[in-house]
Short mmCIF file of C-alpha atoms in Angstrom, two decimals:
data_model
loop_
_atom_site.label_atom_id
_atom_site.label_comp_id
_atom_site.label_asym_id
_atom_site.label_seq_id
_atom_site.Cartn_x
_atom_site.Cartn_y
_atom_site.Cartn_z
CA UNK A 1 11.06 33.26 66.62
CA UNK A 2 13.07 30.12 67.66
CA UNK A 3 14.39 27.81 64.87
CA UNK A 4 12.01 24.94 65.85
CA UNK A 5 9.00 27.85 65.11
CA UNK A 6 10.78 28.88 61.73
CA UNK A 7 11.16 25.06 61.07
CA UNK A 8 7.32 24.40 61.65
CA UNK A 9 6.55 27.36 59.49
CA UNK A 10 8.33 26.82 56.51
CA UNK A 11 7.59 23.39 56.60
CA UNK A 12 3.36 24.30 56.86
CA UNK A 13 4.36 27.35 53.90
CA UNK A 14 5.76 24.43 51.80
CA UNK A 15 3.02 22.20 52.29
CA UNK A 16 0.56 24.73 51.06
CA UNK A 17 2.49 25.83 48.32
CA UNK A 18 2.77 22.09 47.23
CA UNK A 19 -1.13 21.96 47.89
CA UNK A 20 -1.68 24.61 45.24
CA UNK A 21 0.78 23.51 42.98
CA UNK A 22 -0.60 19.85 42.72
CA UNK A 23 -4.47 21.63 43.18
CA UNK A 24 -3.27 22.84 39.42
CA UNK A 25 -0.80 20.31 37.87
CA UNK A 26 -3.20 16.85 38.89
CA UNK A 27 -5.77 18.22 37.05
CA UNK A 28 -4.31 18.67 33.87
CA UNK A 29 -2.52 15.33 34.67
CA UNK A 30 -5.52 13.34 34.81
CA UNK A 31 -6.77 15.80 31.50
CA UNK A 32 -4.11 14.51 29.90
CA UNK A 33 -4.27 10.86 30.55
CA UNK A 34 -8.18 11.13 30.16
CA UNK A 35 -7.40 12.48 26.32
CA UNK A 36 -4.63 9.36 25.81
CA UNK A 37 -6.96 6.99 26.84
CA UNK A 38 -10.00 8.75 24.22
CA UNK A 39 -7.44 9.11 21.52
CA UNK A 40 -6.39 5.13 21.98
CA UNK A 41 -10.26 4.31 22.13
CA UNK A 42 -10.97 6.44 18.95
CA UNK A 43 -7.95 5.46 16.96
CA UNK A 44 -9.75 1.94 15.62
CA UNK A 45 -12.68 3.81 15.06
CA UNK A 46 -10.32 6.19 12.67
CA UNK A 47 -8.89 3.38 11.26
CA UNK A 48 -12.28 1.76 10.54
CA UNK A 49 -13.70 5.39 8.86
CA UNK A 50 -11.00 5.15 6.67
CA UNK A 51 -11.10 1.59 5.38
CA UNK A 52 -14.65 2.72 4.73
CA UNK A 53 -13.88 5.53 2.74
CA UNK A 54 -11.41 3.46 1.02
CA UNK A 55 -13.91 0.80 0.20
CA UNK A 56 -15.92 3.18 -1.48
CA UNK A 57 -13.92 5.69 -3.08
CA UNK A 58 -13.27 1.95 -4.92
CA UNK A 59 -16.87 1.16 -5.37
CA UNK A 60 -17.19 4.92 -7.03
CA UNK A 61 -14.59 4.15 -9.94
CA UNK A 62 -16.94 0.90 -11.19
CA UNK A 63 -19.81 0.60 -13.57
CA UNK A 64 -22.62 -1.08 -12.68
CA UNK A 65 -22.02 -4.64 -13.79
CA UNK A 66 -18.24 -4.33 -12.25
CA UNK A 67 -20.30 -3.02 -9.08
CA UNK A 68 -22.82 -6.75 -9.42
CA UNK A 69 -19.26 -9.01 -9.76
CA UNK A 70 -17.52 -7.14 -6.71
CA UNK A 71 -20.74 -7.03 -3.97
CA UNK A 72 -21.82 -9.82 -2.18
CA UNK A 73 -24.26 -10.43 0.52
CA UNK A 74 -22.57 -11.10 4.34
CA UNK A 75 -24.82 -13.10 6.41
CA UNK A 76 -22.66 -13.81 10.18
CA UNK A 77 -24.98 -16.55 10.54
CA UNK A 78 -23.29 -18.32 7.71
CA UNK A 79 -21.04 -21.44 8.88
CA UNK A 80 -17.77 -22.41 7.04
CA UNK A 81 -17.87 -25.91 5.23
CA UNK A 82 -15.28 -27.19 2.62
CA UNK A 83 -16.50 -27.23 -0.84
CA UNK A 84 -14.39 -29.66 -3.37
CA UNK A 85 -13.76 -28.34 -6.93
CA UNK A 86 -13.20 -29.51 -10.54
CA UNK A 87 -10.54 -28.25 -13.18
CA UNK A 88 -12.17 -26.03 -15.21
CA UNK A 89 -9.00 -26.91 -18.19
CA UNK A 90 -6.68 -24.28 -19.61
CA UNK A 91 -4.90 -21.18 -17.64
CA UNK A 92 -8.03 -18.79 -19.21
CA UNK A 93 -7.20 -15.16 -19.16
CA UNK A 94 -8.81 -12.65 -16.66
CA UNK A 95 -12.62 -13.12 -17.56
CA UNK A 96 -11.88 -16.43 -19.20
CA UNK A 97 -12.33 -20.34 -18.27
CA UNK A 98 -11.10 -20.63 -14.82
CA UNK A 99 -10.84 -17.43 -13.68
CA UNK A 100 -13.54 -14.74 -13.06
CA UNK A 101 -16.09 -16.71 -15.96
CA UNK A 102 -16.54 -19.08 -13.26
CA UNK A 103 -16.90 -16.96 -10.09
CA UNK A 104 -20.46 -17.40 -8.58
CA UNK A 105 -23.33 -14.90 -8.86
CA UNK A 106 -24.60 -13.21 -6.26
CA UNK A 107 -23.39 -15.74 -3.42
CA UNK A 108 -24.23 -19.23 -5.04
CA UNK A 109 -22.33 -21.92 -4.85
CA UNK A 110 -19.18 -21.10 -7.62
CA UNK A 111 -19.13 -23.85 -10.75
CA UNK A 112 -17.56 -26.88 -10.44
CA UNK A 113 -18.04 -27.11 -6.60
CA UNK A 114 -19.11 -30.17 -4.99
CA UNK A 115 -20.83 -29.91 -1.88
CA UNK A 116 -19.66 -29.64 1.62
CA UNK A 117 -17.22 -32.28 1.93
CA UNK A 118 -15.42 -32.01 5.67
CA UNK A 119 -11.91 -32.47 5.63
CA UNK A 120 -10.23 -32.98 1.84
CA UNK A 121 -7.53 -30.39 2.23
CA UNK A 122 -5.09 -30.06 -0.60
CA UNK A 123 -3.60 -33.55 0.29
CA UNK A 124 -7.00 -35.40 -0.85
CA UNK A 125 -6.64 -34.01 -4.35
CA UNK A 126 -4.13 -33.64 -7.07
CA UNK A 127 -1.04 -31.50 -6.88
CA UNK A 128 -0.89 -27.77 -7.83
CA UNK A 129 -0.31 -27.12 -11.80
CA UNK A 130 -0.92 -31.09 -12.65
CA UNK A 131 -0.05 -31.46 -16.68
CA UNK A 132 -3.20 -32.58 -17.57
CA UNK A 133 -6.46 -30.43 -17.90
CA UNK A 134 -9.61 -31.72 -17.97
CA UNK A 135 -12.49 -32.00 -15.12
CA UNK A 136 -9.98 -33.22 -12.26
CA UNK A 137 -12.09 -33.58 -8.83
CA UNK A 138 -9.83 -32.56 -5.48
CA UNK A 139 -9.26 -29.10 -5.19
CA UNK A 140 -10.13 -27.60 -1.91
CA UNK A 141 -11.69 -24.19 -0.94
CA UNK A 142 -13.20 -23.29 2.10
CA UNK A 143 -16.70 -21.74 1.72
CA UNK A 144 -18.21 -19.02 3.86
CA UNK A 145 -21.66 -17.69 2.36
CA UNK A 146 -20.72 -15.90 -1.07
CA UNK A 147 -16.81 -16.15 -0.25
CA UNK A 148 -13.96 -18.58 -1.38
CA UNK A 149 -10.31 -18.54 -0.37
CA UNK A 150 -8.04 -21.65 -0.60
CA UNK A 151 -4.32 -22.06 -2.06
CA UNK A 152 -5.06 -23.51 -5.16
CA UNK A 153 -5.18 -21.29 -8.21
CA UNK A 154 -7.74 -19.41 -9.54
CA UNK A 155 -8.36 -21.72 -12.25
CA UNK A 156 -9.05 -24.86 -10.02
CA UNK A 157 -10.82 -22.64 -7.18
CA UNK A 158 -12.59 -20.05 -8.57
CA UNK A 159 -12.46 -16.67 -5.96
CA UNK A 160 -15.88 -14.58 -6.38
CA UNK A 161 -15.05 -10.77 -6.83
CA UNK A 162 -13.69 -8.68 -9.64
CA UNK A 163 -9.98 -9.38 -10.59
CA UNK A 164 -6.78 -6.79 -11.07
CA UNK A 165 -6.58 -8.14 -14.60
CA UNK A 166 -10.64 -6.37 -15.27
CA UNK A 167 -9.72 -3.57 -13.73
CA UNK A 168 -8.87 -0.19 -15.66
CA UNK A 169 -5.28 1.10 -13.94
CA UNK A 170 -7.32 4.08 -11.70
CA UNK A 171 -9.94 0.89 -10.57
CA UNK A 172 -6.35 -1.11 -10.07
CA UNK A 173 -4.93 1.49 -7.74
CA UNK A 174 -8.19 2.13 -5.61
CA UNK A 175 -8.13 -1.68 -4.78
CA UNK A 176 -4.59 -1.63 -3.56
CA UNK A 177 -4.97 1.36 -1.42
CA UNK A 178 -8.14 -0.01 0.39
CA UNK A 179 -5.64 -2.92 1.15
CA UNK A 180 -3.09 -0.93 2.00
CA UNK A 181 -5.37 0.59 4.61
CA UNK A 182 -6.63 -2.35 5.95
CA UNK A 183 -3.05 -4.14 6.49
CA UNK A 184 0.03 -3.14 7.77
CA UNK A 185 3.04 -1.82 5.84
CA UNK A 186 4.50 -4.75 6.54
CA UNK A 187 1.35 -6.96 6.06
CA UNK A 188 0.96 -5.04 2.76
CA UNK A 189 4.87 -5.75 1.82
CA UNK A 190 4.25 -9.20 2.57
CA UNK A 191 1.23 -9.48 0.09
CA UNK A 192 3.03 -7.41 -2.68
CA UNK A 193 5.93 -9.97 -2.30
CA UNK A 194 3.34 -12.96 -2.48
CA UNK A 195 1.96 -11.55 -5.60
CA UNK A 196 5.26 -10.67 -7.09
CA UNK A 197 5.76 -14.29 -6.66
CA UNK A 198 3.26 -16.02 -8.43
CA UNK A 199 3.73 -13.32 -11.29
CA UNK A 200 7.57 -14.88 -11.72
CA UNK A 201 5.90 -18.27 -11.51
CA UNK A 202 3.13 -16.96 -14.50
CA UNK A 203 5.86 -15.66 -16.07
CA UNK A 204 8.09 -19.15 -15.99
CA UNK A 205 4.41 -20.81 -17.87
CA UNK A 206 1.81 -22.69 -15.79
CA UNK A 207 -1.11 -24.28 -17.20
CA UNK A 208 -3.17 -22.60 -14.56
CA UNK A 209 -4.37 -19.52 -13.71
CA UNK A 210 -1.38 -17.34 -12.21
CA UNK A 211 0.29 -14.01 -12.01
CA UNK A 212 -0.97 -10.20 -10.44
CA UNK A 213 -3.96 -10.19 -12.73
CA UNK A 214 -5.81 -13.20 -11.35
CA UNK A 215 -5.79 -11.74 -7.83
CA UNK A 216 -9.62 -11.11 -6.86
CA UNK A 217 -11.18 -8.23 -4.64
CA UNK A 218 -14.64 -9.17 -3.31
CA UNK A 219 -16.62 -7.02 -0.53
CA UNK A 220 -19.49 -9.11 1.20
CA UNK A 221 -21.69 -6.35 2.84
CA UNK A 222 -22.07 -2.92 3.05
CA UNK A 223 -18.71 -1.19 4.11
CA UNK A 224 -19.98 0.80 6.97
CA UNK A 225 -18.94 1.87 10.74
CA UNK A 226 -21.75 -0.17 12.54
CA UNK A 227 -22.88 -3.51 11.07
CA UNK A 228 -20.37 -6.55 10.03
CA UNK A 229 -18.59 -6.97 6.67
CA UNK A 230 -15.64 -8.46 5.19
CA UNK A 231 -12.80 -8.06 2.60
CA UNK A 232 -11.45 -10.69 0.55
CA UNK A 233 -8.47 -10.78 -1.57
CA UNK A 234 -5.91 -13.81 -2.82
CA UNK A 235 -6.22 -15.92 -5.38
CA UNK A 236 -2.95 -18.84 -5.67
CA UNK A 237 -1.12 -18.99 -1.81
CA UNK A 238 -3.51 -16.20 -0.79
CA UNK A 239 -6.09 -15.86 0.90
CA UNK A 240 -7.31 -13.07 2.92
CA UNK A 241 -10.28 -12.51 4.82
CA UNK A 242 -10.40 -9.56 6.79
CA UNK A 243 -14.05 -8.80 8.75
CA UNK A 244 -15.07 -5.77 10.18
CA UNK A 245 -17.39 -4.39 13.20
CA UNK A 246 -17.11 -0.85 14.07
CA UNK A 247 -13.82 -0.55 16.06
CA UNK A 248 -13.09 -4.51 15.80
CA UNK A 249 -11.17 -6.00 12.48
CA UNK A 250 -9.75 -9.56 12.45
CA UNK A 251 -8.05 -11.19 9.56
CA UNK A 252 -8.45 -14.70 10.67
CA UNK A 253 -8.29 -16.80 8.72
CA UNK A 254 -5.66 -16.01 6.58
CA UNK A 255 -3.39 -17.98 3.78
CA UNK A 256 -0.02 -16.99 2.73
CA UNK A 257 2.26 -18.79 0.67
CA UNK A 258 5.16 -18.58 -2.05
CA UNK A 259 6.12 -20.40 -5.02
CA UNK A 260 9.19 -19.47 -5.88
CA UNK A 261 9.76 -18.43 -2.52
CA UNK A 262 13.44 -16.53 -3.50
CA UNK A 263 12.81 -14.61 -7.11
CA UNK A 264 14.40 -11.73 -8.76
CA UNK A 265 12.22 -8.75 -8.89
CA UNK A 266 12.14 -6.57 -11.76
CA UNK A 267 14.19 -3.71 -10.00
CA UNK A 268 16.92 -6.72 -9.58
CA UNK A 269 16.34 -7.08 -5.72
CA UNK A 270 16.26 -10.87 -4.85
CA UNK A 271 13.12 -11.57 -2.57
CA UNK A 272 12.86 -14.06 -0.48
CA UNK A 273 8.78 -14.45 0.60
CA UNK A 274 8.05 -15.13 4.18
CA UNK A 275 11.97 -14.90 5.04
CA UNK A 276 10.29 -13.48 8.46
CA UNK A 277 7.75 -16.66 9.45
CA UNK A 278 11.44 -18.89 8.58
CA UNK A 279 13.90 -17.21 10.10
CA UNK A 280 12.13 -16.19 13.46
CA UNK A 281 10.57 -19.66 14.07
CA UNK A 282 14.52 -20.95 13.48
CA UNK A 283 15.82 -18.09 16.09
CA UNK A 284 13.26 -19.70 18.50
CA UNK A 285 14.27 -23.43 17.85
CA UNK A 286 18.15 -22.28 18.15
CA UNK A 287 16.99 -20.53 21.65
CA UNK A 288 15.76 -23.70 22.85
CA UNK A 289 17.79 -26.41 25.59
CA UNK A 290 18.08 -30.37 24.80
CA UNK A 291 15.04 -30.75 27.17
CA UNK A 292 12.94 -28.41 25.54
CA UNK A 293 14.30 -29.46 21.90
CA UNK A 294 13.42 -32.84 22.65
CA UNK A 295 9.71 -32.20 23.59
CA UNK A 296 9.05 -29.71 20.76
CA UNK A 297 10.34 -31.67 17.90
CA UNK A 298 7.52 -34.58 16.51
CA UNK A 299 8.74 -38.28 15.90
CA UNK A 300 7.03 -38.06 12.71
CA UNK A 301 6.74 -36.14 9.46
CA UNK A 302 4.06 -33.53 8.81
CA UNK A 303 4.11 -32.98 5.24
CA UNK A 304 0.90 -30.26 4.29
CA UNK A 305 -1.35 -28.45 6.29
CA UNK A 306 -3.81 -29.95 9.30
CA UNK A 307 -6.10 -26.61 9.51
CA UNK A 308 -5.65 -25.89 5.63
CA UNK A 309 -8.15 -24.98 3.52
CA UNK A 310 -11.74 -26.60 4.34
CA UNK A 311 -10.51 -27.40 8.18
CA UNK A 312 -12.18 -25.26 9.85
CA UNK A 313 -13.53 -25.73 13.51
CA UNK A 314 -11.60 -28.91 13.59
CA UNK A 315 -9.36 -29.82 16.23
CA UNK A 316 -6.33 -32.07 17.26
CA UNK A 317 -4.48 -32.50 20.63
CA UNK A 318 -2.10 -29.47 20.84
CA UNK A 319 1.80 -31.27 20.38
CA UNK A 320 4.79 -29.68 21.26
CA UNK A 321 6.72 -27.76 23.96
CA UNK A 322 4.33 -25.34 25.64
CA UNK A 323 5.32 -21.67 26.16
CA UNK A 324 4.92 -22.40 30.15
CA UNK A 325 7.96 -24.29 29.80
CA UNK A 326 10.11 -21.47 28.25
CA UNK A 327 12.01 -18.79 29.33
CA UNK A 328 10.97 -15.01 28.98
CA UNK A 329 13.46 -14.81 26.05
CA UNK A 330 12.19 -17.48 24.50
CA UNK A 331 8.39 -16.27 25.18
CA UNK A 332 9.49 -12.84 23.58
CA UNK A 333 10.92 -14.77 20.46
CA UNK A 334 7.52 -16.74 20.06
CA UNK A 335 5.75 -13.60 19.84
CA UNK A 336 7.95 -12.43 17.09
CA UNK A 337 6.91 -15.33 14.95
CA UNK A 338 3.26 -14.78 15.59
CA UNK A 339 3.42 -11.41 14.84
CA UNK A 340 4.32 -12.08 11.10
CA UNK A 341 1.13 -13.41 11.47
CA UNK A 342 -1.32 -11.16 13.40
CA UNK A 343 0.73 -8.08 12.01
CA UNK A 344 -0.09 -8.44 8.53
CA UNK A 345 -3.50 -6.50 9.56
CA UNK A 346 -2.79 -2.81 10.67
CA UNK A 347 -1.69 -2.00 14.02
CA UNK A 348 -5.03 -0.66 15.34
CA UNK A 349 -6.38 -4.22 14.39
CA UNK A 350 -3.89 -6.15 15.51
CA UNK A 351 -2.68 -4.54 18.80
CA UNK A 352 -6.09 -6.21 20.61
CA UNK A 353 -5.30 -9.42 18.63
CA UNK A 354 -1.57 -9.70 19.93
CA UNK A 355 -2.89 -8.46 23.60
CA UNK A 356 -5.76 -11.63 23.53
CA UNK A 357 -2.83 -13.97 21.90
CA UNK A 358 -0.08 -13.16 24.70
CA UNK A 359 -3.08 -13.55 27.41
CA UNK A 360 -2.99 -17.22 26.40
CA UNK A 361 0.02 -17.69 25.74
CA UNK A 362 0.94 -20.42 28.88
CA UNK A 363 -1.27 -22.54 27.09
CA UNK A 364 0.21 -22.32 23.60
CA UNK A 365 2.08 -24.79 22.24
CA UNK A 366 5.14 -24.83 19.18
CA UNK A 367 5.75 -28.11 17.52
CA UNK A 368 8.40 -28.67 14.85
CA UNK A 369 9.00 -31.51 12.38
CA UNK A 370 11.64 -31.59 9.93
CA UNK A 371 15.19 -30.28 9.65
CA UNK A 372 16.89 -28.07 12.08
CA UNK A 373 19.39 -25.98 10.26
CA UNK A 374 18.46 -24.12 6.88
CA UNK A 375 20.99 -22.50 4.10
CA UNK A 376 21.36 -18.88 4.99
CA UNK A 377 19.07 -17.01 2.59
CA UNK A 378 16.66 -19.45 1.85
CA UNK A 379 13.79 -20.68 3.85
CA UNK A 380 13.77 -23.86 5.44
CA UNK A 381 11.89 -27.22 4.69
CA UNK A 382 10.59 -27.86 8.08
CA UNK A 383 7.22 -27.43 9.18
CA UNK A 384 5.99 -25.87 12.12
CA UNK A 385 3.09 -25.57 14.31
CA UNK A 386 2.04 -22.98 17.21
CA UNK A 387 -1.14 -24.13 18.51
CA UNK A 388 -2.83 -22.14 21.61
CA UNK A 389 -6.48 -21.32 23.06
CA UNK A 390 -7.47 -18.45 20.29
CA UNK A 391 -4.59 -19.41 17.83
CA UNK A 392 -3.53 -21.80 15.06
CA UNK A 393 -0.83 -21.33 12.98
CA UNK A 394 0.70 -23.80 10.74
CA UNK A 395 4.07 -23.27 8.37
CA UNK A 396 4.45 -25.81 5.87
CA UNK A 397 6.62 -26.23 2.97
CA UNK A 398 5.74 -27.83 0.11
CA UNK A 399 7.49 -30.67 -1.82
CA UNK A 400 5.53 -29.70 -5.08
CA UNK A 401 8.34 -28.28 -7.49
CA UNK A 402 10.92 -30.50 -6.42
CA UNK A 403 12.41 -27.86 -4.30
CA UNK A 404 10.36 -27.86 -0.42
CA UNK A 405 12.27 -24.65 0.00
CA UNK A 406 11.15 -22.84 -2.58
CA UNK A 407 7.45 -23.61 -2.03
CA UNK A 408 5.18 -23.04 1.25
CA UNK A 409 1.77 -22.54 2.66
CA UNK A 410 0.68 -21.38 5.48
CA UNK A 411 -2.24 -20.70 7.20
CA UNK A 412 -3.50 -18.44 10.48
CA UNK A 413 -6.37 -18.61 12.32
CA UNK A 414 -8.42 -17.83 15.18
CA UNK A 415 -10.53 -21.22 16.49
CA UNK A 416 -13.06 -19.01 18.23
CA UNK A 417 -12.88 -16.11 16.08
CA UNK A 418 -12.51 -16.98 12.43
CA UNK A 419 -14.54 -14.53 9.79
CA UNK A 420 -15.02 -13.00 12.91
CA UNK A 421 -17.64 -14.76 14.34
CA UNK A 422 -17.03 -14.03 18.03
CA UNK A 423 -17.96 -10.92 17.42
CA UNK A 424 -20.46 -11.34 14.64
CA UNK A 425 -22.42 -14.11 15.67
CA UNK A 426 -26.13 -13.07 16.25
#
């Protein structure tokens, strides 16, 4: 046989060989990445089982009338509106004036709130922990059916739900582990550090309502795998609302805040709350040229929050330096400050949420007033802005206190997906 025959035939011996080998390895390629892509499918369907379970192994450890002040009806249909309070007096204890003795029953309207007032916001009223009791008019919530979240205490804006402070310790630790499974660690972190907070603030002597035991779980539904329902939990500079469908969970909107915003905790570790949302949104500033610099910072002061509290569905002409205008760097470094945001709910959660926000992200928009530079280890007392198609975040610090650096709000939220509407909607 000549070498061009002995060429041809190990080539054709080769070529078969490879034929059989791929007949058997494809396959179990196309196995595999058929089993990835179930597993990734079935993982927020996992995640939702076991918020479920965690909802009720809660539910099992209350009586009946603990079981009335924690269940609420959830109605999609239901519209957000802004719903203006009055000072009930005194800082009450946990079933006293002002905290859960005023939380609605069974989804009506809570005490003291005036109806449906758009707008308001917490710059229409009177500042957080005024001296003065008495039946004040001007605190904002925002309503949605049976539920309440807003950053005023609990005293001013009552939260409907049952509170850490009614709680036995075995009730106490079933409510932080269904959080804990419906955030991320870091999300969770972040609320344990809010909380810790306000607790050094109750500790320091308010005249309101403050401190761990005033923070209020309600459930509005029927935790379940199939139809919609939501958890709330906050009570002063938080405010969560997380609703669920199946494999879908959105935490939008969502409050965060700090007052003292650096504190001592008891281990002696100095914590400084939302160090994250300051120090990223500074990185990105930094990152930014003259040109940019000089579209993205306002010619005028923003001093509170536009979408606070009672805001929702409203809208202004996005401001700023668009992210079509940045570099990929600086792209990447805008993502990192949204994240603080959108990661505070678990991974399987927020993964969709990030995918939908970075979709959009050409048309998103970061606008800065205030101060440029901040003292290492403290947050800043600039506010900021990022404004896009399915996404609204504001960062605003507060100059109640004295000290804007040691007091913030913030809010996040989803303009065509808040309480989860885009999904909920009938």
């Amino acid at each position: 046989m000549g070498h061009g025959q002995s060429d041809t035939r190990r080539r054709a011996l080769f070529a078969s060989a490879l034929s059989l080998t791929l007949a058997g390895v494809l396959p179990g390629i196309a196995a595999a990445q058929q089993t990835t892509e179930a597993a990734e499918q079935t993982m927020p369907e996992t995640r939702t089982r076991a918020i479920v379970a965690a909802a009720n192994a809660f539910l099992d450890t209350l009586d009946a009338a603990q079981r009335e002040k924690v269940s609420f009806p959830f109605d999609p249909a239901d519209k957000p509106v802004a719903a203006q309070f009055a000072r009930q007096g005194g800082p009450g204890g946990p079933g006293g004036p002002g905290a859960s003795g005023n939380r609605p029953p069974r989804g009506e309207r809570p005490a003291g709130a005036e109806g449906g007032r758009r707008g308001g916001g917490p710059a229409g009223g009177p500042p957080e922990g005024r001296p003065n009791g008495g039946a004040l008019p001007g605190f904002v919530g925002e309503q949605y059916g049976a539920a309440v979240w807003s950053n005023y205490p609990a005293s001013d804006v009552p939260r409907p739900g049952l509170a850490l402070g009614e709680m036995t310790a075995d009730q106490r630790a079933a409510a932080l582990h269904l959080l804990e499974t419906v955030l991320s660690p870091e999300g969770f972190a972040k609320v344990r550090q809010i909380m810790g907070s306000d607790q050094v603030l109750h500790e320091g002597g308010t005249n309101y309502a403050s401190g761990t035991d005033h923070y209020t779980l309600g459930l509005f539904g029927t935790p379940g795998t199939e139809d919609p329902w939501m958890v709330q939990f906050g009570a002063h500079h938080l405010g969560l609302n997380v609703v669920i469908k199946g494999a879908q969970g959105v935490a939008t909107p969502t409050l965060t805040g700090a007052q003292p915003a650096v504190y001592t905790a008891p281990s002696g570790e100095e914590v400084r709350v939302l160090a994250g949302e300051n120090d990223k949104a500074f990185a990105l500033l930094d990152a930014l040229d003259d040109t940019q610099r000089g579209k993205a910072i306002l010619n005028y002061t923003v001093g509170d929050l536009v979408f606070g509290p009672g805001h929702s569905g409203e809208t202004i002409v996005p401001e700023g330096l668009p992210a079509s205008e940045m570099t990929a760097e600086q792209r990447a470094l805008l993502l990192e400050v949204i994240r603080e945001w959108a990661g505070i709910l678990n991974a399987d959660y927020a993964a969709p949420r990030m995918a939908e926000i970075e979709a959009g992200l050409d048309d998103t928009w970061f606008a800065w007033s205030g101060p440029v530079t901040h003292e290492p280890g403290r947050n800043g007392s600039s506010y900021y802005r990022i404004q896009g198609p399915r996404l609204i975040i504001e960062f605003s610090p507060q100059g109640v206190g004295g000290d804007p650096t040691m007091h913030v709000h913030t809010v996040y939220r989803d303009p065509t997906n808040d309480y989860g509407q885009g999904f909920t909607a009938p």
